[in-house]
CSV table of C-alpha atoms in Angstrom, one decimal:
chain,number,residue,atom,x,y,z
A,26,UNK,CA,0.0,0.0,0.0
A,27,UNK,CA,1.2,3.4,-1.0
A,28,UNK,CA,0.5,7.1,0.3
A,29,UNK,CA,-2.0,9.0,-1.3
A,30,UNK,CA,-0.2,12.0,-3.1
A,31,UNK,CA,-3.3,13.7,-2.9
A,32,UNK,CA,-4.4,14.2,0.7
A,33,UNK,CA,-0.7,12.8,1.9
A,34,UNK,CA,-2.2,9.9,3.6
A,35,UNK,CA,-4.7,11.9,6.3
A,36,UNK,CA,-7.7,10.6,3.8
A,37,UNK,CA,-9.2,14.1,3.5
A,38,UNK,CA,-9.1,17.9,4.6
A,39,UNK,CA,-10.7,20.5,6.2
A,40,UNK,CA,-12.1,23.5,4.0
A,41,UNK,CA,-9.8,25.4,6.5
A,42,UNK,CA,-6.3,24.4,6.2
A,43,UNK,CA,-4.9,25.5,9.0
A,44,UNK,CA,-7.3,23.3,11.1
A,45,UNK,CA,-7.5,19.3,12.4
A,46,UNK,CA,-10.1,17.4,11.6
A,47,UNK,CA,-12.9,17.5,13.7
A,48,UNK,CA,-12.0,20.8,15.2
A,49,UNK,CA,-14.5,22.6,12.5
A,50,UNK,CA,-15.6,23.6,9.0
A,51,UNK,CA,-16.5,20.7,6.7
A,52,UNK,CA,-14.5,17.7,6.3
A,53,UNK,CA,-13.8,17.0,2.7
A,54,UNK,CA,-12.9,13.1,2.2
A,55,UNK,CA,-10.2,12.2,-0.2
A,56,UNK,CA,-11.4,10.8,-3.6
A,57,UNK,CA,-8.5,9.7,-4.7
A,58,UNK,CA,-7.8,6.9,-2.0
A,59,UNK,CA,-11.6,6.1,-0.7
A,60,UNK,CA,-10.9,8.1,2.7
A,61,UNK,CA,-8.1,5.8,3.9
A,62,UNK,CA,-4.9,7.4,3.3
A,63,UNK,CA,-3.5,4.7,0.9
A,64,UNK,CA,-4.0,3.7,-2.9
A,65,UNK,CA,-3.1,0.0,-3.7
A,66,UNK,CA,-0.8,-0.7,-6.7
A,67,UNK,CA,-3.2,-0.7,-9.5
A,68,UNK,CA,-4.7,2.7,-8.6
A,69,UNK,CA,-1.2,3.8,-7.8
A,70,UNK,CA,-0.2,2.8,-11.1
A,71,UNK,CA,-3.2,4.2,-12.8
A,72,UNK,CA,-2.3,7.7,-10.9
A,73,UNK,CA,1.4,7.7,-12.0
A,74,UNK,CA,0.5,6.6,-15.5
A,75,UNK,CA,-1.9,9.8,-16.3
A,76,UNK,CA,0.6,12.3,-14.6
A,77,UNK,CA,3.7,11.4,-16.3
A,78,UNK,CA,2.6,10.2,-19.7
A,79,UNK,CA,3.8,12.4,-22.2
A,80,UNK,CA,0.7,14.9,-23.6
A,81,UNK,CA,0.6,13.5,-27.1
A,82,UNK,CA,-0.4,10.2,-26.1
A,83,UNK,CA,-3.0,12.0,-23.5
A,84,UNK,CA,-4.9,14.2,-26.2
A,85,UNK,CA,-4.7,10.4,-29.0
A,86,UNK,CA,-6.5,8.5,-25.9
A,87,UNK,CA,-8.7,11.7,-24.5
A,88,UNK,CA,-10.2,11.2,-28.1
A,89,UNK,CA,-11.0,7.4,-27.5
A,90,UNK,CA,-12.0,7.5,-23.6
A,91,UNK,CA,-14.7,10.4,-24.0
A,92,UNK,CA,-16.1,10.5,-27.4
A,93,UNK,CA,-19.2,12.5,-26.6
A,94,UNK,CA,-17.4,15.6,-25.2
């Protein structure tokens, strides 16, 4: 199990960032990892694959994924 890059493994935030959770404003869960801090491989994988691919291949697959847009 990795750390989530996104929340960095606290598995959400507070709208206030200088604040715990729990100590006020709304709680915003993590998407990215489910809430729990860590991303198995395959969604770690998936994560690293669409933020270091190089753009080309991005806008060729973009065209395939979402054809309605």
């Amino acid at each position: 199990m990795f750390e989530c890059p996104i929340c960095e493994g606290t598995g959400g935030w507070t709208e206030y960032v200088d604040l715990e959770p729990g100590e006020g404003g709304p709680y915003t869960p993590c998407q990215n990892c489910d809430a729990t801090g860590r991303m198995g491989i395959k969604r770690r994988l998936s994560y690293w694959f669409w933020n270091t691919v190089p753009v080309r291949f991005v806008e060729w697959y973009g065209d395939w994924r979402y054809p309605y847009e």
